[in-house]
Amino acid sequence: MYHQPVLKNRRTLLERAEKFISDIYFTDCNLRGRLFGDTHPLESVSVFLSEKRILYSEAIQQNFQLCKVGDAFGPTWWTCWFKVVLKIPEAWRGKEVHLRWESDGEGMVWRDQQPLQGLTKEGEKTSYVLTDLHVLISIFSITLYVELACNGLFGAGKGSMIAAPDPNRKFTLQKAELVVFNQDVRELLTDFEMLVDIVKILGEGEQRGFQALFTANEMVNLCDPANPSSFAAARSLAQKFFAQKNGESQHVVHAMGHCHIDSAWLWPYEETIRKCARSWVTVIRLIENNPEFVFTCSQKESPSKTNVYVQAQQFQWVKSWYPNLFSEIKQFVQKGQFIPVGGTWVEMDGNLPSGESMVRQFLHGQNFFKDEFAHYCKEFWLPDTFGYSAQLPQIMKGCGISRFLTQKISWNLVNTFPHNTFFWEGIDGTQVLTHFPPGNSYEMKGKVEDLINTVKNNKDKGRANHSGFLFGFGDGGGGPTQLMLDRLQRVRDTDCLPKVQMSSPDVLFSQLESDSSLLCTWVGELFLELHNGTYTTQAKIKLGNRHCEALLHDVEVASCLALCKTDSFKYPACKLQELWRLLLLNQFHDVIPGSCIEMVVEDALKYYDEIRTTGSRLLLAACESLGSTPGKGAGSSMAVLNTLPWERTEVISLPAEDAQTRLGWVPFVIQVGGTIMMENGLLKATIDQTGRLMSLLLLQTNRETIFEGCLGNQFTLFDDVPLYWDAWDVMDYHLQTRKPVIEVIEPAKVVRSGTHQGSVSFSLRISGKSTIRQEIVLDACCPYIKFNTQVDWEESHKFLKVEFPVQVRSPNATYEIQFGHLQRPTHRNTSWDWARFEVWGHKWADLSEHGFGVALLNDSKYGYSIHENIMTLSLLRAPKAPDANADMGHHNFTYALMPHTGCAFSVNSPAVILETVKQAESRENALLIRLYESHGSSVTTTLSTSLPLHKAWHCDLLERPDSIIPVSKTTSGISLTFKPFQIRSLLLIIK
C-alpha cells in the first residue's frame, strides 16, 4: 500500500501515535474509544450495608435495598454487599462480555458461595469476564454478589495517601453495567503502547527507537478503528518489529508475577484478610486463563508462573476464612504455577525484633510452609523492610535459607548502594547470596521503562547478567494483570531490550549461583538511609514488644524447669504458639516501626495485653509447679527464679529474713544547697536542681563519667518535620533545631535514702502541653544509675531525646543487635558516616576507650545517636500521619547509665549467653537450648545441667538434628566451641 512520504518529524509522529491510543483525546475516532462496544444495563442492583466484615453466607440472608450508579456508601471501613442480577442479550452470543464495575472501594465478586475475582480500580481490575457463563445466562438471569470494602487500595487517607484515614468518607458506585469487550482492540493497543514507550525511552539517539516510531506510524496508517478487519495488517507490523531478536550477550530479566500485601498499614489487620482473598483469587483466575502462555526460557519453552510473596500468617488467614480458596491455591502450588516465597511468619521488621524473635519468625514460617506445601522456602523474601540486621545471614542459614532478596536499600537518601547481586556477610562470617532487583521496585508493570531501568541500574554489569523483575500491584495487594503479561510476552526477545524470561526465584538464584565467581561481598548491616524515625515512633508498641519478648522467654524457661522437675506439669505448647504468633504478627514491618494507622496501633496494643495476661498466668502456673508461690505471707520461704540469660537458670530458695541481708551495701543520698549527692559503694553521682548529672564517678577507679563542663541526663527537644514520610523519617536537619528542656516545675529533691535504694525526683516542663517527671534511682551495689521516667506528651512534630556527654574518646560506638553487637562510627568523615546520624540498637549502646567506657541501657527504646562523645537516646516523636494521635498521652520508661572498666559486653559475664530454653517443636520429651557467643571471640565452654539428660544433638534453627556435628560430652557436661557471634542450638532428650 502506497503512502505519501512524510517529514521525519519525531515529535509529530510520536504524538500522533500517542493520541491514537489516548483515553483522553479523540476517543470518538481513535483506537482506545473502541475497546468497549455495546453496553447493557443490569437487571437490578441492590445493596446491604454492614458495619462489620461478615461472611458471604450471612450477607446473602440480609435485606437488600435497590440502589443505582452514582450512589455513595460508607462510612470508611464499613462493607457494602451488592446483589447484582443480570442477563446477557441473546444478540451478544459469541462475544466477550464483561461485568464492568467501577468504584473507589475494593470489591470482590462472589457466586455460589465462592469468591471469583477482585475488583479494584486502583489495581486496574474493573471488569469481570462473564463469557464462560454465557450459555446459562442466555437462558435465565444470574445473580452475583459484589462485596465492597469502604476503603481504597491504600486505605482512606484524608488529603494524601499517608494521612490519617477520613472516618466519614463515602465511596461511590461509578459504573455497573454489562459491556462487550473487544479483545482484538486490546491486543492492538498493547502493541502500540509498547512501541510508543520504546520510542520515548530510547530517545533520539537510538536507531531502534526510530524504527519503532515509523512502525507505529505505519500501523496508524493501516488501522481503521471502525473496521476490525484492518487490525491484522497493523498487528503484523508490530509482530515483525518485536520478533527482531537480541544477541546472545543481552541481559536476561527473570520476570516474576508478584503480589505484595502489607499485613497491616493504612488499613487494619482484618481488612488484610480480604485483601489476600481478593488478590489471590484474581491471580488464580489469571493462571487459569493463560494455560497456553509460553516464554522462551533457557532455549526451551516454559509455562508462565506467578510468584506470590506470601507471609505464612496471610496463608493461615485465608485457610481459616476462605478454605475453598486455600485448597485451590494448594493445587496450583503442586502444579508449580503458584509459587509461595518468604520463609517467615510475617514480613518482619529487619531491625527491631530480638534475635530469638527472628528465629521464631523463621521457625513458625518455615514449619507452616513445610506442613501445608511439603517444602521449606529456600529464599528469604523481604522486599519492603527498613534495613537489615547484620545477624540475619547466620539466622537465615540456620533456617535452611542461603538466598536473600530485597529492594528497599534502593530508597537510600544519601548514598547509592554499590551492588545489586553480591554475597552478604554477617557478623559471624556467614554469607548468603543476595539480590536487589535493579528495577528498584517490587511492583513493576511490565513496561518498557521498567525493563530498560533494570539493565541501566544494574551495578554489577559484567559480573551478573541476570536480574529479577517483580511485576504486579503491591503493598495494598492486587498482583499482576493480564495486560502486564501481554506486555512482557511481546518483548520476550526483542532487539534493544533485555531478554524476558518468565521465571521463578529458584531459577533466578540458581542462575546467579552458577555465575557467582566475580561477585563482591558486603560485610555487616544493610543500613537503610531513610525511615530512621521508625526506631522511635509509637513508643507503646516498642515497649509492648520488648516486654512481651522477655515474658515469653521467662514462661518458656520456667515451663521447661517445671516439666523436668514435676511429673504432673504439662508444657503449654499450644498456648505458647498462639502467644508467639501474636507477638510475631506485631513485628510486621509497618507495625513495630509505628508507621501504621491508629486502628492498627489499637489492635497491636490489644494483642500485647493478651500476651501479658495469658503469659503471666502461664508463668505463675509454672512457678507454682516448682514450689514457688508468689504472695505468701512473711515468714514463708521465698523462691527466686533467675531467667537471666547470662547466669545459670535455676530456682533458689531463701528464708525470708536472709533475702534482705544478702543484698549488700546500703546507698545514701544527701542534699547540700542546690545539689544532691548519691552513692552506693560503686558509683557516686552529683545532681543539680533540674535533675541533670553534674558528675558520675566510678569509685573503683575514681574515674569521672561526665565530660568536664557538661551535664548528663539533659533532655532536648527538636523540631521534627520530614520531607514526606511523617511517621517514618527524621531528617538530618532536625539536629540544627536543638533546644534544651530546662524549665523546672518541681526541683530535684530526695525521695529515699538508706534501706536498699536511694532516689531523687524532679519534674520539668517541655512546653505548655507536655511535662517530664523523673525519679533517679541508685540501688545498693548496682553498677548503673537508673532514670525512671514519666512523660505526658502532647506535641506536634517534635522529637524528645536525652543526652549524656561522657569522658570517653573513641572513633566507634558499640550497639547491641540480635545475638551480638556491632560498631558504628562516632564521626562523620564520609557521607556513609553522616547518613547514620540516627541509628538503631537494642537494650544497650556503649562508648569505650581502652580501660574505660560508658553503657547507655534502656527497657523499651531502639533509637540512638552517638556523635563524638555525646551519647543520645531517642525517647518520643510526634508525627501526625498516618496516625494523627501517634504517641500522644502518658508514657513510662526507664533508661540507665553504666560506667565500667574494660568494654561493656564483658562486664562480669561469660562470653557465651544461654538465650533460650523451650520445649522442642516436634518432641514433648526434648528441650531446645540456644546459646550464642556475645563478645566476638572464639571460645570453648561447657554446658552443665542437673536435669535428667539422656541424649543430646546439635540442631539448626528449625530444630532439625545435625548428625554431622558430634556432641562432645565430658563428666562436667557438654563441651561447646564457638566462633565469634556464633549461634548454637541443642536438642536435649530429658525423658
mmCIF file of C-alpha atoms in Angstrom, residues 312 342-345 348 355-371 374-380 392-402 581 584 819 916 918-923 926-930 953-962 983-987:
data_model
loop_
_atom_site.group_PDB
_atom_site.id
_atom_site.type_symbol
_atom_site.label_atom_id
_atom_site.label_comp_id
_atom_site.label_asym_id
_atom_site.label_seq_id
_atom_site.Cartn_x
_atom_site.Cartn_y
_atom_site.Cartn_z
ATOM 1 C CA ALA A 312 2.694 -17.646 56.405
ATOM 2 C CA GLY A 342 9.031 -15.811 52.021
ATOM 3 C CA GLY A 343 10.189 -18.075 54.819
ATOM 4 C CA THR A 344 8.888 -16.130 57.841
ATOM 5 C CA TRP A 345 5.605 -15.830 59.713
ATOM 6 C CA MET A 348 9.053 -8.699 59.758
ATOM 7 C CA GLY A 355 17.372 -12.461 67.842
ATOM 8 C CA GLU A 356 15.082 -15.095 69.291
ATOM 9 C CA SER A 357 12.050 -13.401 67.724
ATOM 10 C CA MET A 358 13.753 -13.543 64.340
ATOM 11 C CA VAL A 359 14.449 -17.245 64.821
ATOM 12 C CA ARG A 360 10.792 -17.798 65.707
ATOM 13 C CA GLN A 361 9.711 -15.872 62.599
ATOM 14 C CA PHE A 362 11.554 -18.448 60.506
ATOM 15 C CA LEU A 363 10.621 -21.387 62.716
ATOM 16 C CA HIS A 364 6.885 -20.712 62.526
ATOM 17 C CA GLY A 365 7.003 -19.626 58.885
ATOM 18 C CA GLN A 366 9.115 -22.493 57.582
ATOM 19 C CA ASN A 367 7.150 -25.088 59.523
ATOM 20 C CA PHE A 368 3.914 -23.734 58.071
ATOM 21 C CA PHE A 369 5.262 -23.940 54.509
ATOM 22 C CA LYS A 370 6.531 -27.443 55.168
ATOM 23 C CA ASP A 371 3.230 -28.629 56.670
ATOM 24 C CA ALA A 374 5.574 -30.016 51.659
ATOM 25 C CA HIS A 375 8.693 -27.909 51.303
ATOM 26 C CA TYR A 376 10.714 -25.242 53.046
ATOM 27 C CA CYS A 377 11.387 -21.900 51.417
ATOM 28 C CA LYS A 378 14.899 -21.629 50.006
ATOM 29 C CA GLU A 379 14.769 -17.861 49.590
ATOM 30 C CA PHE A 380 14.231 -15.195 52.237
ATOM 31 C CA LEU A 392 20.360 -12.071 59.534
ATOM 32 C CA PRO A 393 22.742 -14.091 57.307
ATOM 33 C CA GLN A 394 23.524 -16.515 60.146
ATOM 34 C CA ILE A 395 19.874 -16.768 61.164
ATOM 35 C CA MET A 396 18.852 -17.413 57.540
ATOM 36 C CA LYS A 397 21.475 -20.099 57.057
ATOM 37 C CA GLY A 398 20.473 -21.736 60.325
ATOM 38 C CA CYS A 399 16.918 -21.967 58.988
ATOM 39 C CA GLY A 400 17.893 -23.614 55.712
ATOM 40 C CA ILE A 401 17.977 -20.446 53.605
ATOM 41 C CA SER A 402 21.002 -19.278 51.643
ATOM 42 C CA ARG A 581 2.280 -15.794 66.757
ATOM 43 C CA LEU A 584 5.377 -12.169 65.600
ATOM 44 C CA PHE A 819 22.633 -12.335 69.239
ATOM 45 C CA THR A 916 16.602 -19.728 75.060
ATOM 46 C CA LYS A 918 11.997 -24.158 75.408
ATOM 47 C CA GLN A 919 10.253 -27.389 74.601
ATOM 48 C CA ALA A 920 11.256 -28.739 71.208
ATOM 49 C CA GLU A 921 8.704 -28.271 68.429
ATOM 50 C CA SER A 922 8.324 -31.920 67.494
ATOM 51 C CA ARG A 923 9.262 -33.770 70.703
ATOM 52 C CA ALA A 926 13.057 -32.782 74.425
ATOM 53 C CA LEU A 927 14.263 -29.306 75.255
ATOM 54 C CA LEU A 928 15.685 -26.823 72.784
ATOM 55 C CA ILE A 929 18.658 -24.905 74.187
ATOM 56 C CA ARG A 930 20.007 -21.916 72.253
ATOM 57 C CA TRP A 953 22.127 -33.397 69.465
ATOM 58 C CA HIS A 954 23.233 -30.286 67.695
ATOM 59 C CA CYS A 955 20.459 -28.896 65.501
ATOM 60 C CA ASP A 956 19.755 -25.978 63.182
ATOM 61 C CA LEU A 957 17.412 -23.106 63.983
ATOM 62 C CA LEU A 958 14.478 -25.106 62.625
ATOM 63 C CA GLU A 959 15.355 -27.759 65.230
ATOM 64 C CA ARG A 960 16.420 -30.316 62.648
ATOM 65 C CA PRO A 961 19.133 -32.579 64.184
ATOM 66 C CA ASP A 962 22.595 -32.204 62.669
ATOM 67 C CA ILE A 983 24.649 -19.238 67.448
ATOM 68 C CA ARG A 984 24.374 -22.858 68.565
ATOM 69 C CA SER A 985 21.213 -24.855 69.220
ATOM 70 C CA LEU A 986 20.979 -28.171 71.053
ATOM 71 C CA LEU A 987 18.216 -30.739 71.403
#
